[in-house]
Amino acid sequence: MKDALTMANINLFAVLQNLVELCKFDESSKELIQDQQITISFTIKNGPYARLIFDKGKCSFTCKHGKSNIKLYFKSPEHFNQMIEGKANPIPLKGFTHLKFLTNDFITLTERLSYYLRPNDELLKNPTYFKINTYLSAYAAFYALGEIGNTDPIGKMNAGRIPNGNIMIAVDQGPALYIEAGDGKLNVRKGIPKQYRASMTFKNLETANSILNGKIDSYSCIATGDLQMRGFIPMLDNMNKLLAQVPFYLS
């Protein structure tokens, strides 16, 4: 059974946060927010908080409290998860003059996000779609991994076994991020850290896409060298246990 708070954290920090990358790579999404200067805050009772900032063609995401044009409130993590599934509506506390953006443009952006996160063989033949799908899938999977490690009961046990330090995850000529492990808490950040104790490196976008979309298994890629794991093995071993939980939450 999915833990509701873990699912809410994943929906906010692993899925919705991907709008930042979507607006960077997808031209139609970028064009949609070209003239917009709107900030949406998401407040979930007994759950996470974050703001999405749309500023003339760019999108950013922050957990810091601040001014918002639109404030959306959710009664519980379950309420937020139902909104993501299209089964419930948020409670707007502010921003009634911006409802057109919320009900039109924002919905279009989330539909565009779903389009890129739900690939099929035909769509993946398009090089642009393939690249965007790989980036968004990688960020969604590893940010979800972090939330599972911080919130899910079994995930917290595995996260607690990861020795302190950074694990770098990178795709050659593609996305890179790292996981900061500290006393059982995980922080996922984009980019390559200055120092890391372990690493997971995908040979190319094709390898990353095939593994992330479940077309090939990681063990066969390790055998061929298309997926390389190096460094302090206990970090990678327990990270992989968390990674195995990701499909359960993102499926």
mmCIF file with all atom_site columns, N, CA and C in Angstrom, residues 26-52:
data_model
loop_
_atom_site.group_PDB
_atom_site.id
_atom_site.type_symbol
_atom_site.label_atom_id
_atom_site.label_alt_id
_atom_site.label_comp_id
_atom_site.label_asym_id
_atom_site.label_entity_id
_atom_site.label_seq_id
_atom_site.pdbx_PDB_ins_code
_atom_site.Cartn_x
_atom_site.Cartn_y
_atom_site.Cartn_z
_atom_site.occupancy
_atom_site.B_iso_or_equiv
_atom_site.pdbx_formal_charge
_atom_site.auth_seq_id
_atom_site.auth_comp_id
_atom_site.auth_asym_id
_atom_site.auth_atom_id
_atom_site.pdbx_PDB_model_num
ATOM 1  N N  . ASP A 1 26 ? 10.808 21.912 -23.752 1.00 0.00 ? 26 ASP A N  1
ATOM 2  C CA . ASP A 1 26 ? 9.660  21.800 -24.657 1.00 0.00 ? 26 ASP A CA 1
ATOM 3  C C  . ASP A 1 26 ? 9.241  23.190 -25.156 1.00 0.00 ? 26 ASP A C  1
ATOM 4  N N  . GLU A 1 27 ? 9.353  23.419 -26.442 1.00 0.00 ? 27 GLU A N  1
ATOM 5  C CA . GLU A 1 27 ? 9.117  24.749 -27.007 1.00 0.00 ? 27 GLU A CA 1
ATOM 6  C C  . GLU A 1 27 ? 7.681  25.220 -26.805 1.00 0.00 ? 27 GLU A C  1
ATOM 7  N N  . SER A 1 28 ? 6.724  24.310 -26.957 1.00 0.00 ? 28 SER A N  1
ATOM 8  C CA . SER A 1 28 ? 5.326  24.732 -26.801 1.00 0.00 ? 28 SER A CA 1
ATOM 9  C C  . SER A 1 28 ? 5.020  25.118 -25.360 1.00 0.00 ? 28 SER A C  1
ATOM 10 N N  . SER A 1 29 ? 5.644  24.451 -24.398 1.00 0.00 ? 29 SER A N  1
ATOM 11 C CA . SER A 1 29 ? 5.454  24.814 -22.991 1.00 0.00 ? 29 SER A CA 1
ATOM 12 C C  . SER A 1 29 ? 6.112  26.150 -22.695 1.00 0.00 ? 29 SER A C  1
ATOM 13 N N  . LYS A 1 30 ? 7.297  26.345 -23.253 1.00 0.00 ? 30 LYS A N  1
ATOM 14 C CA . LYS A 1 30 ? 8.003  27.599 -23.053 1.00 0.00 ? 30 LYS A CA 1
ATOM 15 C C  . LYS A 1 30 ? 7.196  28.767 -23.633 1.00 0.00 ? 30 LYS A C  1
ATOM 16 N N  . GLU A 1 31 ? 6.626  28.532 -24.786 1.00 0.00 ? 31 GLU A N  1
ATOM 17 C CA . GLU A 1 31 ? 5.826  29.578 -25.431 1.00 0.00 ? 31 GLU A CA 1
ATOM 18 C C  . GLU A 1 31 ? 4.570  29.890 -24.623 1.00 0.00 ? 31 GLU A C  1
ATOM 19 N N  . LEU A 1 32 ? 4.019  28.862 -23.993 1.00 0.00 ? 32 LEU A N  1
ATOM 20 C CA . LEU A 1 32 ? 2.787  29.027 -23.219 1.00 0.00 ? 32 LEU A CA 1
ATOM 21 C C  . LEU A 1 32 ? 2.972  29.987 -22.038 1.00 0.00 ? 32 LEU A C  1
ATOM 22 N N  . ILE A 1 33 ? 4.176  29.999 -21.467 1.00 0.00 ? 33 ILE A N  1
ATOM 23 C CA . ILE A 1 33 ? 4.405  30.864 -20.294 1.00 0.00 ? 33 ILE A CA 1
ATOM 24 C C  . ILE A 1 33 ? 5.259  32.076 -20.642 1.00 0.00 ? 33 ILE A C  1
ATOM 25 N N  . GLN A 1 34 ? 5.423  32.327 -21.945 1.00 0.00 ? 34 GLN A N  1
ATOM 26 C CA . GLN A 1 34 ? 6.319  33.389 -22.404 1.00 0.00 ? 34 GLN A CA 1
ATOM 27 C C  . GLN A 1 34 ? 5.986  34.742 -21.783 1.00 0.00 ? 34 GLN A C  1
ATOM 28 N N  . ASP A 1 35 ? 4.711  35.044 -21.640 1.00 0.00 ? 35 ASP A N  1
ATOM 29 C CA . ASP A 1 35 ? 4.315  36.371 -21.141 1.00 0.00 ? 35 ASP A CA 1
ATOM 30 C C  . ASP A 1 35 ? 3.748  36.318 -19.727 1.00 0.00 ? 35 ASP A C  1
ATOM 31 N N  . GLN A 1 36 ? 3.949  35.212 -19.046 1.00 0.00 ? 36 GLN A N  1
ATOM 32 C CA . GLN A 1 36 ? 3.349  35.038 -17.720 1.00 0.00 ? 36 GLN A CA 1
ATOM 33 C C  . GLN A 1 36 ? 4.324  35.407 -16.598 1.00 0.00 ? 36 GLN A C  1
ATOM 34 N N  . GLN A 1 37 ? 3.811  36.063 -15.580 1.00 0.00 ? 37 GLN A N  1
ATOM 35 C CA . GLN A 1 37 ? 4.556  36.310 -14.340 1.00 0.00 ? 37 GLN A CA 1
ATOM 36 C C  . GLN A 1 37 ? 3.619  35.937 -13.188 1.00 0.00 ? 37 GLN A C  1
ATOM 37 N N  . ILE A 1 38 ? 3.576  34.673 -12.907 1.00 0.00 ? 38 ILE A N  1
ATOM 38 C CA . ILE A 1 38 ? 2.630  34.146 -11.918 1.00 0.00 ? 38 ILE A CA 1
ATOM 39 C C  . ILE A 1 38 ? 3.329  33.123 -11.017 1.00 0.00 ? 38 ILE A C  1
ATOM 40 N N  . THR A 1 39 ? 3.036  33.204 -9.733  1.00 0.00 ? 39 THR A N  1
ATOM 41 C CA . THR A 1 39 ? 3.567  32.223 -8.774  1.00 0.00 ? 39 THR A CA 1
ATOM 42 C C  . THR A 1 39 ? 2.395  31.471 -8.136  1.00 0.00 ? 39 THR A C  1
ATOM 43 N N  . ILE A 1 40 ? 2.499  30.153 -8.131  1.00 0.00 ? 40 ILE A N  1
ATOM 44 C CA . ILE A 1 40 ? 1.474  29.306 -7.511  1.00 0.00 ? 40 ILE A CA 1
ATOM 45 C C  . ILE A 1 40 ? 2.072  28.633 -6.279  1.00 0.00 ? 40 ILE A C  1
ATOM 46 N N  . SER A 1 41 ? 1.396  28.751 -5.148  1.00 0.00 ? 41 SER A N  1
ATOM 47 C CA . SER A 1 41 ? 1.866  28.031 -3.955  1.00 0.00 ? 41 SER A CA 1
ATOM 48 C C  . SER A 1 41 ? 0.945  26.839 -3.670  1.00 0.00 ? 41 SER A C  1
ATOM 49 N N  . PHE A 1 42 ? 1.554  25.778 -3.194  1.00 0.00 ? 42 PHE A N  1
ATOM 50 C CA . PHE A 1 42 ? 0.833  24.555 -2.842  1.00 0.00 ? 42 PHE A CA 1
ATOM 51 C C  . PHE A 1 42 ? 1.050  24.317 -1.340  1.00 0.00 ? 42 PHE A C  1
ATOM 52 N N  . THR A 1 43 ? -0.015 24.415 -0.569  1.00 0.00 ? 43 THR A N  1
ATOM 53 C CA . THR A 1 43 ? 0.056  24.178 0.869   1.00 0.00 ? 43 THR A CA 1
ATOM 54 C C  . THR A 1 43 ? -0.768 22.939 1.194   1.00 0.00 ? 43 THR A C  1
ATOM 55 N N  . ILE A 1 44 ? -0.105 21.918 1.716   1.00 0.00 ? 44 ILE A N  1
ATOM 56 C CA . ILE A 1 44 ? -0.771 20.649 2.019   1.00 0.00 ? 44 ILE A CA 1
ATOM 57 C C  . ILE A 1 44 ? -0.740 20.440 3.532   1.00 0.00 ? 44 ILE A C  1
ATOM 58 N N  . LYS A 1 45 ? -1.914 20.429 4.148   1.00 0.00 ? 45 LYS A N  1
ATOM 59 C CA . LYS A 1 45 ? -1.973 20.248 5.603   1.00 0.00 ? 45 LYS A CA 1
ATOM 60 C C  . LYS A 1 45 ? -1.332 18.910 5.998   1.00 0.00 ? 45 LYS A C  1
ATOM 61 N N  . ASN A 1 46 ? -0.455 18.971 6.993   1.00 0.00 ? 46 ASN A N  1
ATOM 62 C CA . ASN A 1 46 ? 0.291  17.784 7.439   1.00 0.00 ? 46 ASN A CA 1
ATOM 63 C C  . ASN A 1 46 ? 1.117  17.184 6.298   1.00 0.00 ? 46 ASN A C  1
ATOM 64 N N  . GLY A 1 47 ? 1.538  18.064 5.377   1.00 0.00 ? 47 GLY A N  1
ATOM 65 C CA . GLY A 1 47 ? 2.340  17.615 4.240   1.00 0.00 ? 47 GLY A CA 1
ATOM 66 C C  . GLY A 1 47 ? 3.292  18.699 3.773   1.00 0.00 ? 47 GLY A C  1
ATOM 67 N N  . PRO A 1 48 ? 3.786  18.569 2.567   1.00 0.00 ? 48 PRO A N  1
ATOM 68 C CA . PRO A 1 48 ? 4.807  19.506 2.065   1.00 0.00 ? 48 PRO A CA 1
ATOM 69 C C  . PRO A 1 48 ? 4.228  20.837 1.585   1.00 0.00 ? 48 PRO A C  1
ATOM 70 N N  . TYR A 1 49 ? 5.132  21.783 1.343   1.00 0.00 ? 49 TYR A N  1
ATOM 71 C CA . TYR A 1 49 ? 4.798  23.108 0.801   1.00 0.00 ? 49 TYR A CA 1
ATOM 72 C C  . TYR A 1 49 ? 5.818  23.421 -0.286  1.00 0.00 ? 49 TYR A C  1
ATOM 73 N N  . ALA A 1 50 ? 5.356  24.091 -1.339  1.00 0.00 ? 50 ALA A N  1
ATOM 74 C CA . ALA A 1 50 ? 6.288  24.527 -2.389  1.00 0.00 ? 50 ALA A CA 1
ATOM 75 C C  . ALA A 1 50 ? 5.614  25.581 -3.253  1.00 0.00 ? 50 ALA A C  1
ATOM 76 N N  . ARG A 1 51 ? 6.424  26.293 -4.013  1.00 0.00 ? 51 ARG A N  1
ATOM 77 C CA . ARG A 1 51 ? 5.902  27.278 -4.958  1.00 0.00 ? 51 ARG A CA 1
ATOM 78 C C  . ARG A 1 51 ? 6.491  27.036 -6.340  1.00 0.00 ? 51 ARG A C  1
ATOM 79 N N  . LEU A 1 52 ? 5.647  27.180 -7.355  1.00 0.00 ? 52 LEU A N  1
ATOM 80 C CA . LEU A 1 52 ? 6.075  27.162 -8.753  1.00 0.00 ? 52 LEU A CA 1
ATOM 81 C C  . LEU A 1 52 ? 6.036  28.596 -9.267  1.00 0.00 ? 52 LEU A C  1
#
